[in-house]
PDB file of C-alpha atoms in Angstrom:
ATOM      1  CA  ALA A   1       9.369 -24.799 -12.414  1.00 57.00           C
ATOM      2  CA  GLN A   2       6.613 -23.008 -10.562  1.00 65.00           C
ATOM      3  CA  LYS A   3       6.881 -19.275 -10.786  1.00 90.00           C
ATOM      4  CA  ILE A   4       4.465 -18.648  -7.933  1.00 94.00           C
ATOM      5  CA  THR A   5       4.054 -21.143  -5.114  1.00 95.00           C
ATOM      6  CA  GLN A   6       1.334 -21.120  -2.527  1.00 96.00           C
ATOM      7  CA  THR A   7       1.916 -24.092  -0.270  1.00 95.00           C
ATOM      8  CA  GLN A   8      -1.245 -23.788   1.824  1.00 95.00           C
ATOM      9  CA  PRO A   9      -4.275 -25.137  -0.051  1.00 92.00           C
ATOM     10  CA  GLY A  10      -6.494 -24.312   2.937  1.00 95.00           C
ATOM     11  CA  MET A  11      -6.282 -22.296   6.138  1.00 95.00           C
ATOM     12  CA  PHE A  12      -8.525 -21.708   9.118  1.00 96.00           C
ATOM     13  CA  VAL A  13      -8.419 -18.687  11.382  1.00 97.00           C
ATOM     14  CA  GLN A  14     -10.516 -17.576  14.298  1.00 97.00           C
ATOM     15  CA  GLU A  15     -12.460 -14.365  13.843  1.00 97.00           C
ATOM     16  CA  LYS A  16     -10.493 -11.294  15.011  1.00 97.00           C
ATOM     17  CA  GLU A  17      -7.194 -13.169  14.835  1.00 97.00           C
ATOM     18  CA  ALA A  18      -4.424 -12.433  12.330  1.00 98.00           C
ATOM     19  CA  VAL A  19      -3.492 -14.889   9.601  1.00 98.00           C
ATOM     20  CA  THR A  20      -0.560 -15.166   7.218  1.00 98.00           C
ATOM     21  CA  LEU A  21      -0.931 -16.648   3.742  1.00 98.00           C
ATOM     22  CA  ASP A  22       2.340 -17.765   2.221  1.00 98.00           C
ATOM     23  CA  CYS A  23       3.633 -17.009  -1.237  1.00 98.00           C
ATOM     24  CA  THR A  24       7.042 -17.594  -2.767  1.00 97.00           C
ATOM     25  CA  TYR A  25       8.059 -16.608  -6.251  1.00 96.00           C
ATOM     26  CA  ASP A  26      10.776 -17.222  -8.757  1.00 94.00           C
ATOM     27  CA  THR A  27      11.978 -14.757 -11.340  1.00 90.00           C
ATOM     28  CA  SER A  28      15.206 -13.544 -12.890  1.00 87.00           C
ATOM     29  CA  ASP A  29      13.618 -10.267 -13.931  1.00 85.00           C
ATOM     30  CA  PRO A  30      14.998  -7.444 -11.708  1.00 86.00           C
ATOM     31  CA  SER A  31      11.771  -5.495 -12.087  1.00 84.00           C
ATOM     32  CA  TYR A  32       8.617  -7.266 -11.034  1.00 88.00           C
ATOM     33  CA  GLY A  33       5.440  -6.703  -9.078  1.00 90.00           C
ATOM     34  CA  LEU A  34       3.637  -8.882  -6.600  1.00 94.00           C
ATOM     35  CA  PHE A  35      -0.108  -8.858  -6.060  1.00 94.00           C
ATOM     36  CA  TRP A  36      -2.710 -10.509  -3.924  1.00 96.00           C
ATOM     37  CA  TYR A  37      -6.253 -11.043  -5.127  1.00 96.00           C
ATOM     38  CA  LYS A  38      -9.275 -12.283  -3.220  1.00 96.00           C
ATOM     39  CA  GLN A  39     -11.880 -14.464  -4.881  1.00 94.00           C
ATOM     40  CA  PRO A  40     -15.055 -14.900  -2.855  1.00 93.00           C
ATOM     41  CA  SER A  41     -17.566 -17.619  -3.632  1.00 90.00           C
ATOM     42  CA  SER A  42     -19.296 -15.268  -6.062  1.00 88.00           C
ATOM     43  CA  GLY A  43     -16.268 -15.661  -8.350  1.00 88.00           C
ATOM     44  CA  GLU A  44     -14.979 -12.165  -8.983  1.00 89.00           C
ATOM     45  CA  MET A  45     -11.296 -11.318  -8.572  1.00 91.00           C
ATOM     46  CA  ILE A  46     -10.762  -8.488  -6.101  1.00 93.00           C
ATOM     47  CA  PHE A  47      -7.424  -6.698  -5.922  1.00 92.00           C
ATOM     48  CA  LEU A  48      -6.071  -6.453  -2.381  1.00 95.00           C
ATOM     49  CA  ILE A  49      -2.484  -5.246  -2.354  1.00 95.00           C
ATOM     50  CA  TYR A  50       0.563  -4.602  -4.518  1.00 93.00           C
ATOM     51  CA  GLN A  51       4.315  -4.650  -3.871  1.00 93.00           C
ATOM     52  CA  GLY A  52       6.898  -3.486  -6.395  1.00 90.00           C
ATOM     53  CA  SER A  53      10.277  -5.173  -6.454  1.00 90.00           C
ATOM     54  CA  TYR A  54      12.037  -1.881  -5.806  1.00 89.00           C
ATOM     55  CA  ASP A  55       9.753  -0.765  -3.004  1.00 89.00           C
ATOM     56  CA  GLN A  56      11.722  -0.315   0.196  1.00 89.00           C
ATOM     57  CA  GLN A  57       8.787  -0.649   2.535  1.00 93.00           C
ATOM     58  CA  ASN A  58       6.214  -3.383   2.883  1.00 96.00           C
ATOM     59  CA  ALA A  59       2.884  -2.511   1.325  1.00 95.00           C
ATOM     60  CA  THR A  60      -0.152  -2.004   3.523  1.00 96.00           C
ATOM     61  CA  GLU A  61      -3.825  -1.536   2.617  1.00 94.00           C
ATOM     62  CA  GLY A  62      -6.089  -1.313   5.628  1.00 96.00           C
ATOM     63  CA  ARG A  63      -6.121  -4.722   7.329  1.00 97.00           C
ATOM     64  CA  TYR A  64      -3.896  -6.207   4.627  1.00 98.00           C
ATOM     65  CA  SER A  65      -0.134  -6.051   4.673  1.00 97.00           C
ATOM     66  CA  LEU A  66       2.440  -7.734   2.509  1.00 97.00           C
ATOM     67  CA  ASN A  67       5.495  -9.163   4.215  1.00 97.00           C
ATOM     68  CA  PHE A  68       8.020  -8.774   1.407  1.00 96.00           C
ATOM     69  CA  GLN A  69      11.314 -10.596   1.881  1.00 96.00           C
ATOM     70  CA  LYS A  70      13.192 -10.094  -1.342  1.00 95.00           C
ATOM     71  CA  ALA A  71      16.207 -12.261  -0.544  1.00 94.00           C
ATOM     72  CA  ARG A  72      13.929 -15.154   0.322  1.00 95.00           C
ATOM     73  CA  LYS A  73      11.648 -14.389  -2.637  1.00 96.00           C
ATOM     74  CA  SER A  74       8.597 -14.424  -0.460  1.00 97.00           C
ATOM     75  CA  ALA A  75       5.565 -12.144  -0.419  1.00 97.00           C
ATOM     76  CA  ASN A  76       3.265 -13.314   2.326  1.00 98.00           C
ATOM     77  CA  LEU A  77      -0.101 -11.703   2.881  1.00 98.00           C
ATOM     78  CA  VAL A  78      -1.012 -10.831   6.447  1.00 98.00           C
ATOM     79  CA  ILE A  79      -4.661 -10.204   7.277  1.00 98.00           C
ATOM     80  CA  SER A  80      -5.153  -8.639  10.667  1.00 97.00           C
ATOM     81  CA  ALA A  81      -8.343  -8.833  12.723  1.00 96.00           C
ATOM     82  CA  SER A  82      -9.977 -11.448  10.469  1.00 97.00           C
ATOM     83  CA  GLN A  83     -13.641 -11.058   9.663  1.00 97.00           C
ATOM     84  CA  LEU A  84     -16.166 -13.640   8.505  1.00 97.00           C
ATOM     85  CA  GLY A  85     -16.274 -11.855   5.164  1.00 96.00           C
ATOM     86  CA  ASP A  86     -12.599 -12.643   4.645  1.00 97.00           C
ATOM     87  CA  SER A  87     -13.501 -16.269   3.931  1.00 97.00           C
ATOM     88  CA  ALA A  88     -12.487 -16.704   0.309  1.00 97.00           C
ATOM     89  CA  MET A  89      -9.820 -18.012  -2.032  1.00 96.00           C
ATOM     90  CA  TYR A  90      -6.674 -15.886  -2.071  1.00 97.00           C
ATOM     91  CA  PHE A  91      -4.323 -15.784  -5.036  1.00 96.00           C
ATOM     92  CA  CYS A  92      -0.780 -14.511  -5.099  1.00 96.00           C
ATOM     93  CA  ALA A  93       0.348 -13.215  -8.480  1.00 94.00           C
ATOM     94  CA  MET A  94       3.498 -11.861 -10.020  1.00 92.00           C
ATOM     95  CA  ARG A  95       3.947  -9.401 -12.843  1.00 86.00           C
ATOM     96  CA  GLU A  96       7.119  -9.766 -14.836  1.00 78.00           C
ATOM     97  CA  GLY A  97       8.225  -8.457 -18.165  1.00 70.00           C
ATOM     98  CA  GLY A  98       7.086 -10.548 -21.099  1.00 60.00           C
ATOM     99  CA  THR A  99       9.266 -11.454 -24.039  1.00 57.00           C
ATOM    100  CA  SER A 100       7.697  -8.763 -26.185  1.00 58.00           C
ATOM    101  CA  GLY A 101       8.171  -6.011 -23.624  1.00 60.00           C
ATOM    102  CA  THR A 102       4.660  -6.220 -22.234  1.00 66.00           C
ATOM    103  CA  TYR A 103       3.773  -7.480 -18.839  1.00 72.00           C
ATOM    104  CA  LYS A 104       2.796 -11.004 -17.976  1.00 76.00           C
ATOM    105  CA  TYR A 105       0.883 -11.858 -14.840  1.00 84.00           C
ATOM    106  CA  ILE A 106       1.248 -15.316 -13.335  1.00 89.00           C
ATOM    107  CA  PHE A 107      -0.956 -16.683 -10.572  1.00 93.00           C
ATOM    108  CA  GLY A 108      -0.385 -19.201  -7.837  1.00 94.00           C
ATOM    109  CA  THR A 109      -2.738 -22.085  -7.095  1.00 93.00           C
ATOM    110  CA  GLY A 110      -4.482 -20.204  -4.319  1.00 95.00           C
ATOM    111  CA  THR A 111      -5.182 -20.634  -0.616  1.00 96.00           C
ATOM    112  CA  ARG A 112      -8.728 -21.123   0.607  1.00 96.00           C
ATOM    113  CA  LEU A 113      -9.209 -19.227   3.864  1.00 98.00           C
ATOM    114  CA  LYS A 114     -12.051 -19.992   6.218  1.00 97.00           C
ATOM    115  CA  VAL A 115     -12.711 -17.610   9.102  1.00 97.00           C
ATOM    116  CA  LEU A 116     -14.391 -19.249  12.074  1.00 97.00           C
ATOM    117  CA  ALA A 117     -16.872 -17.459  14.309  1.00 94.00           C
TER     118      ALA A 117
ATOM    119  CA  GLU B   1     -13.916   2.783  -9.431  1.00 75.00           C
ATOM    120  CA  PRO B   2     -13.804   1.969 -13.162  1.00 78.00           C
ATOM    121  CA  GLU B   3     -14.818  -1.540 -14.169  1.00 90.00           C
ATOM    122  CA  VAL B   4     -14.066  -4.157 -16.740  1.00 94.00           C
ATOM    123  CA  THR B   5     -17.360  -5.470 -18.092  1.00 95.00           C
ATOM    124  CA  GLN B   6     -17.866  -8.983 -19.427  1.00 96.00           C
ATOM    125  CA  THR B   7     -20.824 -10.469 -21.237  1.00 94.00           C
ATOM    126  CA  PRO B   8     -22.482 -12.868 -21.018  1.00 94.00           C
ATOM    127  CA  SER B   9     -22.061 -13.931 -17.404  1.00 94.00           C
ATOM    128  CA  HIS B  10     -22.961 -17.498 -18.362  1.00 95.00           C
ATOM    129  CA  GLN B  11     -22.726 -19.244 -21.718  1.00 96.00           C
ATOM    130  CA  VAL B  12     -23.830 -22.766 -22.483  1.00 97.00           C
ATOM    131  CA  THR B  13     -22.845 -24.291 -25.794  1.00 97.00           C
ATOM    132  CA  GLN B  14     -22.662 -27.603 -27.565  1.00 97.00           C
ATOM    133  CA  MET B  15     -19.305 -29.216 -28.240  1.00 97.00           C
ATOM    134  CA  GLY B  16     -17.967 -28.147 -31.624  1.00 97.00           C
ATOM    135  CA  GLN B  17     -19.808 -24.831 -31.647  1.00 97.00           C
ATOM    136  CA  GLU B  18     -18.144 -21.451 -31.841  1.00 97.00           C
ATOM    137  CA  VAL B  19     -18.432 -19.040 -28.929  1.00 97.00           C
ATOM    138  CA  ILE B  20     -17.479 -15.412 -28.567  1.00 97.00           C
ATOM    139  CA  LEU B  21     -16.857 -13.974 -25.141  1.00 97.00           C
ATOM    140  CA  ARG B  22     -17.054 -10.222 -24.912  1.00 96.00           C
ATOM    141  CA  CYS B  23     -15.262  -7.723 -22.741  1.00 97.00           C
ATOM    142  CA  VAL B  24     -15.175  -3.961 -22.422  1.00 96.00           C
ATOM    143  CA  PRO B  25     -11.888  -2.996 -20.752  1.00 94.00           C
ATOM    144  CA  ILE B  26     -11.403   0.202 -18.823  1.00 91.00           C
ATOM    145  CA  SER B  27     -11.333   3.002 -21.342  1.00 88.00           C
ATOM    146  CA  ASN B  28      -7.819   4.412 -20.827  1.00 86.00           C
ATOM    147  CA  HIS B  29      -6.131   1.044 -20.425  1.00 89.00           C
ATOM    148  CA  LEU B  30      -3.712  -0.191 -23.033  1.00 86.00           C
ATOM    149  CA  TYR B  31      -3.054  -3.808 -22.117  1.00 88.00           C
ATOM    150  CA  PHE B  32      -5.672  -6.510 -22.273  1.00 91.00           C
ATOM    151  CA  TYR B  33      -5.676 -10.087 -21.105  1.00 93.00           C
ATOM    152  CA  TRP B  34      -7.734 -13.251 -21.059  1.00 96.00           C
ATOM    153  CA  TYR B  35      -7.397 -15.762 -18.247  1.00 95.00           C
ATOM    154  CA  ARG B  36      -9.355 -18.888 -17.481  1.00 96.00           C
ATOM    155  CA  GLN B  37     -10.081 -20.755 -14.296  1.00 94.00           C
ATOM    156  CA  ILE B  38     -11.346 -24.323 -14.251  1.00 91.00           C
ATOM    157  CA  LEU B  39     -13.628 -25.212 -11.328  1.00 81.00           C
ATOM    158  CA  GLY B  40     -12.199 -22.619  -8.929  1.00 70.00           C
ATOM    159  CA  GLN B  41      -8.670 -23.839  -9.447  1.00 81.00           C
ATOM    160  CA  LYS B  42      -5.614 -22.026 -10.714  1.00 86.00           C
ATOM    161  CA  VAL B  43      -6.036 -18.877 -12.749  1.00 92.00           C
ATOM    162  CA  GLU B  44      -4.346 -19.636 -16.081  1.00 93.00           C
ATOM    163  CA  PHE B  45      -2.976 -17.064 -18.469  1.00 91.00           C
ATOM    164  CA  LEU B  46      -4.265 -17.363 -22.026  1.00 94.00           C
ATOM    165  CA  VAL B  47      -3.215 -14.284 -23.937  1.00 93.00           C
ATOM    166  CA  SER B  48      -2.170 -10.656 -23.679  1.00 90.00           C
ATOM    167  CA  PHE B  49      -2.937  -8.005 -26.266  1.00 90.00           C
ATOM    168  CA  TYR B  50      -1.394  -4.613 -26.894  1.00 86.00           C
ATOM    169  CA  ASN B  51      -1.424  -2.191 -29.774  1.00 85.00           C
ATOM    170  CA  ASN B  52      -3.900  -4.319 -31.700  1.00 89.00           C
ATOM    171  CA  GLU B  53      -1.860  -7.462 -31.648  1.00 90.00           C
ATOM    172  CA  ILE B  54      -1.117 -10.424 -29.440  1.00 91.00           C
ATOM    173  CA  SER B  55       1.859  -9.802 -27.165  1.00 86.00           C
ATOM    174  CA  GLU B  56       2.084 -13.121 -25.384  1.00 86.00           C
ATOM    175  CA  LYS B  57       0.141 -16.341 -25.457  1.00 90.00           C
ATOM    176  CA  SER B  58       0.275 -19.544 -23.492  1.00 90.00           C
ATOM    177  CA  GLU B  59       0.324 -23.102 -24.747  1.00 91.00           C
ATOM    178  CA  ILE B  60      -3.395 -23.263 -23.961  1.00 93.00           C
ATOM    179  CA  PHE B  61      -4.074 -20.590 -26.579  1.00 95.00           C
ATOM    180  CA  ASP B  62      -3.942 -22.807 -29.645  1.00 93.00           C
ATOM    181  CA  ASP B  63      -5.375 -22.313 -33.132  1.00 94.00           C
ATOM    182  CA  GLN B  64      -8.912 -22.727 -31.807  1.00 96.00           C
ATOM    183  CA  PHE B  65      -8.594 -19.449 -29.925  1.00 97.00           C
ATOM    184  CA  SER B  66      -8.447 -15.940 -31.290  1.00 97.00           C
ATOM    185  CA  VAL B  67      -8.782 -12.441 -29.892  1.00 96.00           C
ATOM    186  CA  GLU B  68      -9.898  -9.227 -31.454  1.00 94.00           C
ATOM    187  CA  ARG B  69     -10.436  -5.609 -30.592  1.00 92.00           C
ATOM    188  CA  PRO B  70     -12.873  -4.754 -33.358  1.00 85.00           C
ATOM    189  CA  ASP B  71     -13.945  -1.236 -32.471  1.00 85.00           C
ATOM    190  CA  GLY B  72     -11.560   0.304 -29.932  1.00 79.00           C
ATOM    191  CA  SER B  73     -13.728  -0.550 -26.950  1.00 86.00           C
ATOM    192  CA  ASN B  74     -14.659  -4.230 -27.125  1.00 93.00           C
ATOM    193  CA  PHE B  75     -12.138  -7.019 -26.647  1.00 95.00           C
ATOM    194  CA  THR B  76     -13.342 -10.468 -27.655  1.00 96.00           C
ATOM    195  CA  LEU B  77     -12.191 -14.030 -27.212  1.00 97.00           C
ATOM    196  CA  LYS B  78     -13.394 -16.508 -29.807  1.00 97.00           C
ATOM    197  CA  ILE B  79     -13.225 -20.249 -29.465  1.00 97.00           C
ATOM    198  CA  ARG B  80     -13.815 -21.732 -32.907  1.00 96.00           C
ATOM    199  CA  SER B  81     -14.817 -25.277 -32.081  1.00 95.00           C
ATOM    200  CA  THR B  82     -15.406 -25.778 -28.397  1.00 96.00           C
ATOM    201  CA  LYS B  83     -14.312 -28.889 -26.542  1.00 96.00           C
ATOM    202  CA  LEU B  84     -15.574 -30.244 -23.251  1.00 96.00           C
ATOM    203  CA  GLU B  85     -12.316 -29.214 -21.577  1.00 95.00           C
ATOM    204  CA  ASP B  86     -12.920 -25.594 -22.547  1.00 96.00           C
ATOM    205  CA  SER B  87     -15.541 -25.436 -19.805  1.00 96.00           C
ATOM    206  CA  ALA B  88     -14.209 -22.843 -17.373  1.00 96.00           C
ATOM    207  CA  MET B  89     -14.632 -19.352 -16.042  1.00 95.00           C
ATOM    208  CA  TYR B  90     -13.044 -16.906 -18.467  1.00 97.00           C
ATOM    209  CA  PHE B  91     -11.786 -13.629 -17.077  1.00 96.00           C
ATOM    210  CA  CYS B  92     -10.950 -10.566 -19.066  1.00 96.00           C
ATOM    211  CA  ALA B  93      -8.517  -8.100 -17.494  1.00 93.00           C
ATOM    212  CA  SER B  94      -6.870  -4.826 -18.372  1.00 91.00           C
ATOM    213  CA  SER B  95      -4.073  -2.679 -17.039  1.00 87.00           C
ATOM    214  CA  ALA B  96      -2.683   0.768 -17.617  1.00 83.00           C
ATOM    215  CA  ARG B  97       0.982  -0.020 -17.019  1.00 69.00           C
ATOM    216  CA  GLN B  98       1.676   2.759 -14.615  1.00 55.00           C
ATOM    217  CA  PRO B  99       5.166   2.869 -13.170  1.00 46.00           C
ATOM    218  CA  THR B 100       4.146   2.474  -9.555  1.00 50.00           C
ATOM    219  CA  ASN B 101       1.176   0.153  -9.613  1.00 61.00           C
ATOM    220  CA  GLU B 102       0.378  -2.022 -12.591  1.00 73.00           C
ATOM    221  CA  LYS B 103      -2.782  -3.307 -11.040  1.00 83.00           C
ATOM    222  CA  LEU B 104      -4.683  -5.798 -13.147  1.00 87.00           C
ATOM    223  CA  PHE B 105      -8.387  -5.038 -13.216  1.00 91.00           C
ATOM    224  CA  PHE B 106     -10.573  -8.093 -13.720  1.00 93.00           C
ATOM    225  CA  GLY B 107     -14.052  -8.414 -15.095  1.00 94.00           C
ATOM    226  CA  SER B 108     -16.574 -10.552 -13.270  1.00 93.00           C
ATOM    227  CA  GLY B 109     -16.023 -13.443 -15.663  1.00 94.00           C
ATOM    228  CA  THR B 110     -17.999 -15.537 -18.119  1.00 96.00           C
ATOM    229  CA  GLN B 111     -18.798 -19.062 -17.014  1.00 95.00           C
ATOM    230  CA  LEU B 112     -18.587 -21.224 -20.140  1.00 97.00           C
ATOM    231  CA  SER B 113     -20.169 -24.647 -20.066  1.00 97.00           C
ATOM    232  CA  VAL B 114     -19.555 -26.949 -23.026  1.00 97.00           C
ATOM    233  CA  LEU B 115     -21.971 -29.872 -23.245  1.00 96.00           C
TER     234      LEU B 115
END
């Protein structure tokens, strides 16, 4: 079974509009973390935002916010006021405890976002 | 901000040859990882490393793969006898395991091409 599911392989958004990238997860670990990373065409992985499973409030980092719905096991990324530079691949990832007590990070298949001028 | 450094950025090798991909994690980090990504697709977990030993490994990480932290700063991934399907971008990552934000820091990757 997929641990991290990103159902949108590609998305378009008009510049200056907001966009939501979907992510659902599956874990039985009570303590976990959820991350979003951006991968531009240059290939590097850029950390955007983090949400801990015990955090009461949704995480925000500038124009990025994470809509965390624990009961639904969803962690959608909201980008407000999209910019052309936001065009990239976006990966949702989950950190859960590994079998040896260390962390394991699992990534979704990604959503390619294209911002239109 | 501190960085994870990977070398080389590109590596071309012949099938059956050994390759070593090098990484310098962030100096105060304790947990180290290798991931790979084929043709901009899914980022796949290979292995995690802590306290000088492998903590977790995926089914991809077979006997052809090994990792080492030879000198307390470098973290290497060795592929003993490369196959065509090993062609991918290989990312090294490290984390500090802080209680409030276990952010995974990635290097810029090594693009491995097996011919």
